[in-house]
Amino acid sequence: QTGPVIDMPVPASFNDITQDPSLENYIGWVWYEKEVLLPLRWLQDDHTRVVLRFGSAHYYSIVWVNGVQVVEHEGGHLPFEADISSIVQGSPGIPCRITVALNNTLTPHTLPPGSIQYMSDKARYPKNYFVQNIRFDFFNYAGIHRPVVLYTTPSVYIDDITVTTTSSESVALVQYQVSVVGSSFYSLSLSLRDQEGKVVATSDEPAGELKVLNPNLWWPYLMHESPGYLYSLEVKLQAQAAGALLEDVYVLPVGIRTVHVTSTQFLINGKPFYFHGVNKHEDADIRGKGLDWPLIAKDFNLLRWLGANSFRTSHYPYAEEIMDLCDAYGIVVIDESPAVGIKLPESFGNKSLQHHLVVMEELIRRDKNRPSVVMWSVANEPASELPPAAFYFKTVIAHTKALDPSRPVTYVTDANYALDLGAPYVDVICVNSYFSWYHDSGHLEVIPLQLTAQFENWYKTYQKPIIQSEYGADSVPGLHSDPPLMFTEEYQKALLGEYHSVFDKKRQDYVIGELIWNFADFMTNQGTTRVLGNKKGIFTRQRQPKAAAFVLRERYWKIANESSCLPPVIKSHALFL
């Protein structure tokens, strides 16, 4: 023990747990340690694998079990695991000691990037004083943010399943591939069941396709009276190993749906889909980015109350538990990598690029089977006008499409349409703009002209559908002014109204979505423009509505009623689910 030891909950960010201001903004290594007793049956069976899995840890992790290093992982927001069987088996009754060293330092080559700046002026700063510079507008929370679990499989086990689907009105095809590790001698049994438990298709091959007659398609929320319909694909493996019969079983939720992009539309199951949703953050009081089930449940109730059918995982992959509910509720997701704040030329070099490719591999492996995920976003607001950006994004997007040819790929830009060097490679243009906020501040009257020009310039240049992926204004709850002035609830409402008028004209043509920034207020670094964080939420950080929430609710339900074939009474009931 080389320093103070404190109790730390997992999952949680460590920053806001104590009263120590140095921990709030701490940069560097922290250590976690826990001892657990494993079940005896795990330790006495030679045919059992014991696996240690982390849902995520921010940012760089080294893990030891009983003093033996078992895994290193770079990057937050995505899972990693290690087979620890050889370390723990043969030692029944001895506690299993799990030790994690975690470093939250961001460099020009991490995702997200950052830089360490040493202050050399000894008249103004203490010796060895440094700060972590970041180029993104949310707090760099750190810690073990998602659950840590120990689980077992047989020594011959199902390692991976990949599913894609196609469908017509009367028949659907579920293409699948099962990866088995541990032996070449095994048998498989696959059963696809509907929600009533009825078997609708079977197979005994490791790869093939299942035919489903009269399928129930996976539909987004408010596009169907039964959104988020999921089948269950049960995969059973049996294998012989040293005279023992081994069995592994995995059940994968499967949504049957198709995605297609034209020059003016985004089609789900062949029908035009309009994104009316939000951008979010994993962010809350005290626990920071730590997984919080009550907060997740509250957020999904608010999303459905709002009439939101979609969100972007700004600006990193969200917890698997959140994604599970998107699949089940029919909430459409633009799944974004943690590549936010790529601004410096050195962040476009080969070292950064190779890490970015690995991150996309990890993200797609985790979320490839989710029907809610309809598009990958490889970055947010990069300096895509810099010369290296063309090759960089051409490579990342091509790699993403090679890993998953079934989904469109985008990144979110705030660059000038004429200078963006990565835009030729995306399938959908996603644009962030803050007219009358970050420039022409307070001048709501310029929004119609500037926003209309933005859409027309992008579409004329690329002939691709456009999503307004961010727009909004800060509002301090309870602050009022008439006429509307910046930071009041009235100004936020008025700004949204100006944007919506333009959206309503352009969504008749090629604008396919609008995602408000942001769903809720969230914490940022301290600064002269940030009073306890970013206040662009339509809900407060504690999930209480501002005036803008009611504006969006009225709008989103109106759009849903216009575009849906559902009887209005069903949507009225949905308000109170």
C-alpha positions as a printed Julia matrix, in Angstrom:
577×3 Matrix{Float64}:
   0.0     0.0     0.0
   1.77    3.1    -1.26
  -0.95    5.63   -0.55
  -4.35    6.25    1.01
  -6.91    3.48    0.57
 -10.6     4.32    0.31
 -13.74    2.31   -0.38
 -14.92    2.78   -3.95
 -18.21    1.48   -5.39
 -18.19   -0.38   -8.69
 -19.65    0.49  -11.11
 -19.08    4.22  -10.68
 -16.76    7.05  -11.61
 -14.38    7.8    -8.76
 -14.37   11.58   -9.28
 -17.44   12.67   -7.29
 -17.55    9.98   -4.59
 -15.36   11.69   -1.97
 -14.87   15.2    -0.56
 -11.29   15.27   -1.87
 -10.96   17.94   -4.58
  -7.73   16.36   -5.83
  -9.64   13.19   -6.74
 -12.26   15.18   -8.64
  -9.73   16.17  -11.28
  -7.17   13.43  -10.74
  -5.1    12.33  -13.74
  -2.94    9.22  -13.58
  -2.96    5.73  -12.09
  -5.46    4.48   -9.55
  -5.67    0.96   -8.16
  -8.71   -1.16   -7.42
  -8.6    -4.44   -5.5
 -11.22   -6.94   -4.36
 -11.15  -10.51   -3.04
 -13.91  -13.02   -3.81
 -14.47  -16.68   -3.01
 -15.29  -18.74   -6.09
 -17.76  -21.66   -5.99
 -16.03  -25.0    -5.36
 -17.55  -26.57   -8.47
 -15.82  -23.95  -10.64
 -12.43  -24.93   -9.29
 -12.57  -28.73   -9.35
 -13.73  -29.33  -12.92
 -10.98  -29.52  -15.53
 -13.56  -28.86  -18.26
 -14.71  -25.49  -16.87
 -13.39  -22.13  -18.03
 -13.5   -19.31  -15.49
 -13.67  -15.88  -17.15
 -13.28  -12.4   -15.65
 -15.18   -9.76  -17.64
 -15.23   -5.95  -17.39
 -18.13   -4.06  -18.98
 -15.81   -1.06  -19.32
 -13.1     0.85  -17.49
 -11.8     4.29  -18.37
  -9.22    4.5   -19.86
  -6.21    2.13  -19.82
  -6.48   -1.01  -17.71
  -4.05   -3.67  -16.45
  -5.62   -6.56  -14.52
  -3.98   -9.12  -12.23
  -5.53  -12.17  -10.55
  -3.65  -13.44   -7.51
  -0.69  -11.34   -8.6
  -0.59  -12.74  -12.16
  -1.26  -10.3   -15.0
  -4.2   -11.58  -17.08
  -5.18   -8.75  -19.46
  -4.35   -5.25  -20.66
  -6.91   -3.11  -22.45
  -6.78    0.33  -24.02
  -9.96    2.37  -24.24
 -13.05    3.06  -22.18
 -16.69    2.27  -23.0
 -16.17   -1.26  -24.38
 -15.87   -4.68  -22.68
 -12.81   -6.86  -22.24
 -12.2   -10.18  -20.5
  -9.64  -12.82  -19.57
  -9.65  -16.59  -19.06
  -8.34  -17.02  -15.5
  -8.94  -20.78  -15.17
  -5.28  -21.76  -14.88
  -4.74  -19.26  -12.06
  -7.72  -20.02   -9.83
  -8.31  -23.72  -10.4
  -6.58  -26.12   -8.05
  -6.74  -23.65   -5.17
 -10.17  -24.24   -3.55
 -10.95  -22.2    -0.47
  -8.36  -19.53   -1.28
  -9.8   -16.06   -2.05
  -9.42  -14.86   -5.63
  -7.72  -11.45   -5.49
  -8.55   -9.17   -8.43
  -6.31   -6.12   -8.87
  -6.83   -3.41  -11.46
  -4.51   -0.53  -12.32
  -6.4     2.15  -14.21
  -5.02    5.24  -15.96
  -7.31    7.97  -17.31
  -4.59    9.99  -19.1
  -5.58   11.03  -22.62
  -2.93   11.58  -25.32
  -3.1    12.65  -28.97
  -3.38    8.95  -29.89
  -6.15    7.83  -27.52
  -9.87    7.86  -28.29
 -10.92   10.4   -27.25
  -7.66   12.29  -27.71
  -6.18   14.74  -25.27
  -2.81   16.16  -24.25
  -0.85   16.76  -21.06
   0.43   20.32  -20.68
   3.18   21.03  -18.16
   3.24   24.57  -16.74
   6.86   25.69  -16.63
   6.38   29.17  -15.15
   7.6    28.54  -11.57
   6.35   31.97  -10.5
   2.79   30.93  -11.25
   2.65   27.15  -10.83
   4.03   24.58   -8.37
   6.82   22.25   -9.44
   5.75   19.52  -11.94
   2.31   21.12  -12.3
   0.34   19.89  -15.31
  -3.2    19.87  -16.69
  -5.05   17.43  -18.92
  -6.25   19.29  -22.01
  -9.26   17.86  -23.84
 -11.13   19.02  -26.91
 -14.59   17.75  -26.05
 -17.3    19.33  -23.94
 -18.08   16.77  -21.25
 -16.34   15.81  -18.04
 -13.61   13.2   -18.36
 -15.04   10.87  -15.73
 -12.89    7.87  -14.87
 -13.18    4.57  -13.05
 -14.7     1.13  -13.54
 -17.93    2.32  -15.07
 -19.76   -0.92  -15.78
 -20.24   -4.27  -14.04
 -17.37   -6.65  -13.39
 -18.48  -10.29  -13.53
 -17.03  -13.76  -13.17
 -18.69  -16.4   -15.33
 -17.99  -19.91  -16.58
 -18.27  -21.88  -19.8
 -17.24  -25.42  -20.69
 -13.76  -25.83  -22.18
 -15.49  -26.22  -25.56
 -17.77  -23.21  -25.89
 -19.75  -20.89  -28.13
 -17.4   -17.95  -28.71
 -19.43  -15.77  -31.07
 -22.66  -15.6   -33.07
 -23.28  -13.31  -36.04
 -26.8   -12.73  -37.34
 -28.12  -10.69  -40.27
 -31.68  -10.62  -41.59
 -33.57  -10.0   -44.81
 -37.32  -10.06  -45.27
 -40.28   -9.72  -47.59
 -43.94   -9.54  -46.65
 -44.36  -13.28  -46.23
 -40.92  -14.69  -45.47
 -37.74  -13.66  -43.67
 -34.27  -15.14  -43.81
 -32.03  -15.11  -40.73
 -28.45  -15.67  -41.83
 -26.24  -16.86  -38.99
 -22.72  -18.0   -38.21
 -21.65  -19.68  -34.97
 -18.03  -19.71  -33.84
 -16.96  -22.56  -31.52
 -13.63  -22.63  -29.66
 -11.97  -25.53  -27.9
 -12.55  -28.43  -30.31
 -13.36  -29.27  -33.9
 -15.59  -32.13  -32.79
 -18.99  -30.95  -31.6
 -22.66  -30.86  -32.53
 -24.95  -27.84  -32.66
 -28.68  -27.43  -32.32
 -30.28  -24.09  -33.19
 -33.89  -23.13  -32.46
 -35.49  -19.8   -33.35
 -38.5   -19.07  -31.13
 -41.1   -16.32  -31.3
 -42.22  -14.35  -28.26
 -44.77  -17.04  -27.37
 -42.02  -19.65  -27.26
 -43.09  -21.39  -30.48
 -40.21  -22.79  -32.55
 -40.37  -21.23  -36.01
 -37.1   -22.52  -37.5
 -34.3   -24.97  -36.64
 -30.86  -26.0   -37.84
 -27.88  -28.1   -36.81
 -25.22  -26.4   -38.94
 -22.61  -23.88  -37.7
 -23.54  -21.48  -40.53
 -26.59  -21.13  -42.73
 -29.95  -19.42  -42.85
 -33.24  -19.91  -41.07
 -36.47  -19.31  -42.97
 -39.31  -17.66  -41.06
 -42.77  -17.63  -42.6
 -45.05  -14.63  -41.96
 -42.43  -12.97  -39.75
 -43.06  -10.39  -37.07
 -40.69   -7.62  -38.05
 -38.72   -5.45  -35.62
 -40.25   -1.98  -35.9
 -39.18    1.29  -34.26
 -41.22    2.82  -31.48
 -44.35    4.56  -32.85
 -44.09    2.86  -36.28
 -46.02   -0.22  -35.16
 -48.38   -1.25  -32.39
 -45.82   -3.89  -31.29
 -42.43   -2.16  -31.59
 -39.21   -3.95  -30.77
 -40.41   -7.48  -31.57
 -37.65   -9.94  -30.72
 -37.25  -13.6   -31.53
 -34.92  -15.79  -29.44
 -32.19  -17.79  -31.14
 -31.14  -20.61  -28.82
 -27.82  -22.2   -29.74
 -26.93  -25.47  -27.98
 -23.5   -27.02  -28.27
 -22.53  -30.54  -27.21
 -18.97  -31.88  -27.3
 -16.91  -34.75  -25.9
 -13.71  -33.94  -24.01
 -11.68  -36.65  -22.24
 -14.77  -38.78  -21.86
 -16.94  -35.97  -20.47
 -20.05  -34.65  -22.2
 -19.93  -30.85  -22.33
 -22.85  -28.55  -23.11
 -22.9   -24.81  -23.73
 -26.09  -22.83  -24.38
 -26.5   -19.24  -25.52
 -29.76  -17.39  -26.25
 -29.47  -14.4   -28.59
 -32.35  -11.93  -29.1
 -32.96  -11.48  -32.83
 -34.91   -8.67  -34.47
 -35.85   -9.14  -38.11
 -35.49   -5.84  -39.92
 -33.78   -4.28  -42.91
 -32.06   -0.91  -43.36
 -31.55    0.88  -46.67
 -30.4     4.39  -47.57
 -31.36    6.26  -50.74
 -30.33    9.75  -51.82
 -33.27   11.24  -49.91
 -34.56    8.64  -47.46
 -33.65    6.27  -44.63
 -35.72    3.1   -44.95
 -36.45    0.59  -42.19
 -38.27   -2.49  -43.47
 -38.79   -0.61  -46.71
 -40.65    2.3   -45.1
 -39.3     5.85  -44.67
 -38.01    6.47  -41.17
 -37.6     9.96  -39.72
 -35.29   10.3   -36.73
 -37.02   12.46  -34.11
 -34.88   11.92  -31.09
 -32.1    13.1   -28.82
 -28.42   13.03  -28.07
 -27.57   11.75  -24.61
 -24.71   11.26  -22.2
 -23.99    8.64  -19.58
 -23.87   11.24  -16.83
 -25.49   11.74  -13.45
 -24.92   13.16  -10.0
 -22.42   11.34   -7.78
 -21.92    8.2    -9.9
 -20.71   10.13  -12.99
 -20.69    7.63  -15.86
 -21.28    4.6   -13.65
 -24.07    2.24  -14.67
 -27.26    3.22  -12.81
 -30.35    1.06  -13.38
 -32.92    3.46  -11.85
 -31.57    6.29  -14.0
 -31.68    4.1   -17.12
 -35.31    3.16  -16.42
 -36.2     6.81  -15.84
 -34.53    7.88  -19.09
 -36.42    5.33  -21.17
 -39.7     6.4   -19.61
 -38.86   10.0   -20.47
 -37.88    9.07  -24.04
 -41.22    7.36  -24.61
 -43.12   10.17  -22.89
 -41.31   12.58  -25.21
 -42.25   10.58  -28.31
 -38.58   10.16  -29.2
 -37.92    7.22  -31.51
 -34.11    7.4   -31.58
 -30.88    8.63  -30.06
 -27.18    8.81  -30.86
 -24.73    7.37  -28.35
 -22.9    10.66  -28.14
 -19.93   10.45  -27.9
 -18.99    6.84  -27.06
 -20.63    3.42  -26.91
 -23.22    3.16  -24.13
 -23.66    0.3   -21.67
 -24.95   -3.02  -22.99
 -27.85   -2.77  -20.55
 -28.99    0.44  -22.29
 -28.66   -1.18  -25.69
 -30.72   -4.17  -24.54
 -33.62   -1.86  -23.73
 -33.31   -0.12  -27.1
 -33.74   -3.51  -28.77
 -36.73   -4.34  -26.58
 -38.5    -0.97  -26.82
 -37.82   -0.24  -30.47
 -35.62    2.82  -29.86
 -33.41    3.34  -32.93
 -29.7     3.94  -32.26
 -26.88    5.63  -34.13
 -23.99    3.81  -32.44
 -20.99    6.12  -32.05
 -17.36    5.35  -31.31
 -15.44    7.39  -28.69
 -13.63    9.34  -31.43
 -14.62   12.8   -30.23
 -12.26   15.77  -30.28
  -9.92   14.59  -33.06
  -8.57   18.07  -33.71
  -4.75   17.92  -33.81
  -2.81   16.8   -36.9
  -0.93   14.15  -34.87
  -4.29   12.53  -34.03
  -4.66   11.58  -37.7
  -1.41    9.59  -37.85
  -0.91    5.85  -38.19
  -0.78    5.21  -34.44
  -4.16    6.86  -33.94
  -5.59    5.21  -37.04
  -4.62    1.7   -35.95
  -6.22    2.22  -32.55
  -9.36    3.61  -34.18
  -9.66    0.48  -36.34
  -9.36   -1.75  -33.26
 -12.03    0.27  -31.45
 -14.43   -0.17  -34.38
 -13.73   -3.92  -34.33
 -14.56   -4.08  -30.63
 -17.7    -1.99  -31.03
 -19.04   -3.98  -33.97
 -18.29   -7.3   -32.28
 -20.32   -6.13  -29.29
 -23.31   -4.55  -31.07
 -23.46   -6.18  -34.53
 -26.55   -8.3   -33.73
 -28.66   -5.48  -32.32
 -31.7    -4.54  -34.45
 -31.85   -1.15  -32.75
 -28.45   -0.21  -34.18
 -29.15    1.06  -37.69
 -25.97    3.06  -38.38
 -22.39    3.33  -37.14
 -20.89    6.74  -36.4
 -17.1     6.6   -36.46
 -16.45   10.08  -35.01
 -17.91   13.36  -33.77
 -16.77   16.79  -34.96
 -13.26   15.88  -36.12
 -11.04   18.43  -37.84
 -12.11   16.89  -41.13
 -10.83   19.85  -43.14
  -7.21   18.89  -42.38
  -5.39   17.15  -45.28
  -4.81   13.81  -43.48
  -8.54   13.49  -42.73
  -9.35   12.22  -46.24
  -7.22    9.07  -46.0
  -8.0     8.65  -42.31
 -11.78    8.53  -42.69
 -11.69    6.69  -45.99
  -9.77    3.96  -44.16
 -11.91    3.89  -41.0
 -15.18    3.85  -42.92
 -13.99    1.17  -45.37
 -12.84   -0.96  -42.44
 -16.19   -0.51  -40.7
 -18.11   -1.49  -43.83
 -15.9    -4.55  -44.3
 -16.66   -5.64  -40.74
 -20.39   -5.01  -41.19
 -21.71   -4.57  -44.73
 -25.32   -4.55  -43.48
 -25.39   -1.03  -42.0
 -24.67    2.48  -43.31
 -21.75    4.4   -41.82
 -21.45    8.07  -40.99
 -19.56   10.52  -38.83
 -20.86   13.75  -37.37
 -19.4    16.94  -38.77
 -19.32   20.62  -37.91
 -16.99   21.47  -40.79
 -17.77   23.65  -43.79
 -19.48   21.6   -46.5
 -16.91   22.69  -49.09
 -13.9    21.76  -46.92
 -14.95   18.46  -45.3
 -12.58   15.81  -46.69
 -14.27   12.8   -45.09
 -17.85   13.49  -46.19
 -17.47   11.76  -49.6
 -17.16    8.42  -47.78
 -20.21    8.55  -45.5
 -23.67    7.21  -46.39
 -25.63    9.85  -44.46
 -24.6    13.45  -43.79
 -24.85   14.27  -40.06
 -24.4    17.98  -39.32
 -24.05   19.86  -36.04
 -24.82   23.58  -35.99
 -25.6    26.15  -33.32
 -26.89   29.2   -35.18
 -27.64   32.18  -32.91
 -25.8    30.5   -30.04
 -22.04   30.1   -30.58
 -22.09   32.71  -33.34
 -24.6    35.48  -34.03
 -25.38   35.01  -30.36
 -28.86   36.17  -29.46
 -29.95   36.77  -33.06
 -32.73   34.25  -33.62
 -33.71   36.02  -36.84
 -30.66   34.63  -38.71
 -31.57   30.96  -38.18
 -33.96   30.48  -41.15
 -31.48   31.83  -43.68
 -28.4    30.12  -42.27
 -30.01   26.74  -41.6
 -31.67   26.63  -45.02
 -28.35   27.45  -46.69
 -26.64   24.73  -44.62
 -29.03   22.03  -45.83
 -29.05   23.16  -49.45
 -25.26   23.41  -49.67
 -24.68   19.96  -48.21
 -27.3    18.3   -50.36
 -26.25   20.02  -53.55
 -22.65   18.92  -52.94
 -23.21   15.27  -51.92
 -26.77   14.21  -52.86
 -27.09   12.27  -49.6
 -29.81   12.4   -46.92
 -29.1    14.72  -44.0
 -29.64   14.48  -40.26
 -29.43   17.55  -38.05
 -27.4    15.64  -35.5
 -27.06   18.49  -32.98
 -28.75   21.82  -32.36
 -29.84   23.64  -29.23
 -29.22   26.32  -26.63
 -28.3    26.45  -22.95
 -31.07   27.3   -20.51
 -30.81   27.7   -16.76
 -33.96   26.14  -15.27
 -36.19   28.8   -13.77
 -34.48   31.67  -15.58
 -37.06   33.65  -17.59
 -37.14   36.64  -19.9
 -39.66   38.12  -22.33
 -38.53   39.01  -24.97
 -36.34   35.9   -24.91
 -32.73   36.37  -23.87
 -29.93   33.81  -23.95
 -29.81   31.21  -21.16
 -33.52   31.59  -20.38
 -36.07   28.85  -20.93
 -37.89   31.19  -23.33
 -34.81   31.58  -25.53
 -34.29   27.82  -25.71
 -37.94   27.4   -26.76
 -37.71   30.17  -29.34
 -34.5    28.79  -30.86
 -36.05   25.34  -31.2
 -39.06   26.86  -32.91
 -36.9    28.57  -35.54
 -35.06   25.32  -36.29
 -38.29   23.33  -36.45
 -39.8    25.63  -39.08
 -36.88   24.89  -41.4
 -36.91   21.17  -40.57
 -40.57   20.97  -41.57
 -39.79   22.36  -45.01
 -36.69   20.28  -45.66
 -37.97   16.95  -44.32
 -40.28   16.9   -47.29
 -37.14   16.59  -49.42
 -33.94   15.07  -47.98
 -33.69   15.88  -44.26
 -34.28   12.55  -42.51
 -33.88   13.47  -38.87
 -33.39   15.87  -35.99
 -31.61   15.06  -32.73
 -31.74   17.71  -30.01
 -28.62   18.55  -28.03
 -29.18   17.49  -25.34
 -31.56   15.14  -23.58
 -30.38   16.3   -20.14
 -27.91   18.74  -18.61
 -24.5    17.16  -18.0
 -21.21   17.88  -16.29
 -18.25   19.46  -18.1
 -14.87   20.86  -17.17
 -15.07   24.15  -15.33
 -15.02   27.25  -17.5
 -16.4    30.74  -17.83
 -19.22   29.55  -20.13
 -20.13   26.5   -18.03
 -22.05   26.95  -14.77
 -21.97   23.47  -13.23
 -21.87   21.91  -16.66
 -23.62   22.17  -20.01
 -27.22   23.37  -19.7
 -28.49   22.5   -23.17
 -30.63   19.69  -21.81
 -34.38   19.77  -22.26
 -34.35   18.03  -18.88
 -32.21   19.0   -15.92
 -29.45   16.67  -14.77
 -31.99   15.38  -12.24
 -34.42   14.63  -15.11
 -36.93   17.39  -14.46
 -38.43   18.98  -17.61
 -37.67   22.48  -18.8
 -40.14   24.32  -21.02
 -38.36   23.01  -24.14
 -39.25   19.41  -23.19
 -42.94   20.16  -23.69
 -42.2    21.84  -27.04
 -40.39   18.74  -28.27
 -43.02   16.39  -26.85
 -45.78   18.14  -28.78
 -43.67   18.16  -31.93
 -42.52   14.54  -31.78
 -45.99   13.15  -31.17
 -47.33   15.31  -34.02
 -44.66   13.92  -36.38
 -45.4    10.38  -35.21
 -49.12   10.81  -35.83
 -48.49   12.2   -39.3
 -46.15    9.4   -40.39
 -47.76    6.38  -38.75
 -50.62    4.18  -39.8
 -51.45    3.46  -36.15
 -54.82    4.54  -34.75
 -54.27    7.6   -32.52
 -55.7     5.82  -29.45
 -52.68    3.48  -29.35
 -50.33    6.42  -29.24
 -52.37    8.06  -26.51
 -51.97    4.93  -24.4
 -48.24    4.88  -25.15
 -47.88    8.22  -23.4
 -48.52    6.55  -20.05
 -46.44    3.39  -20.43
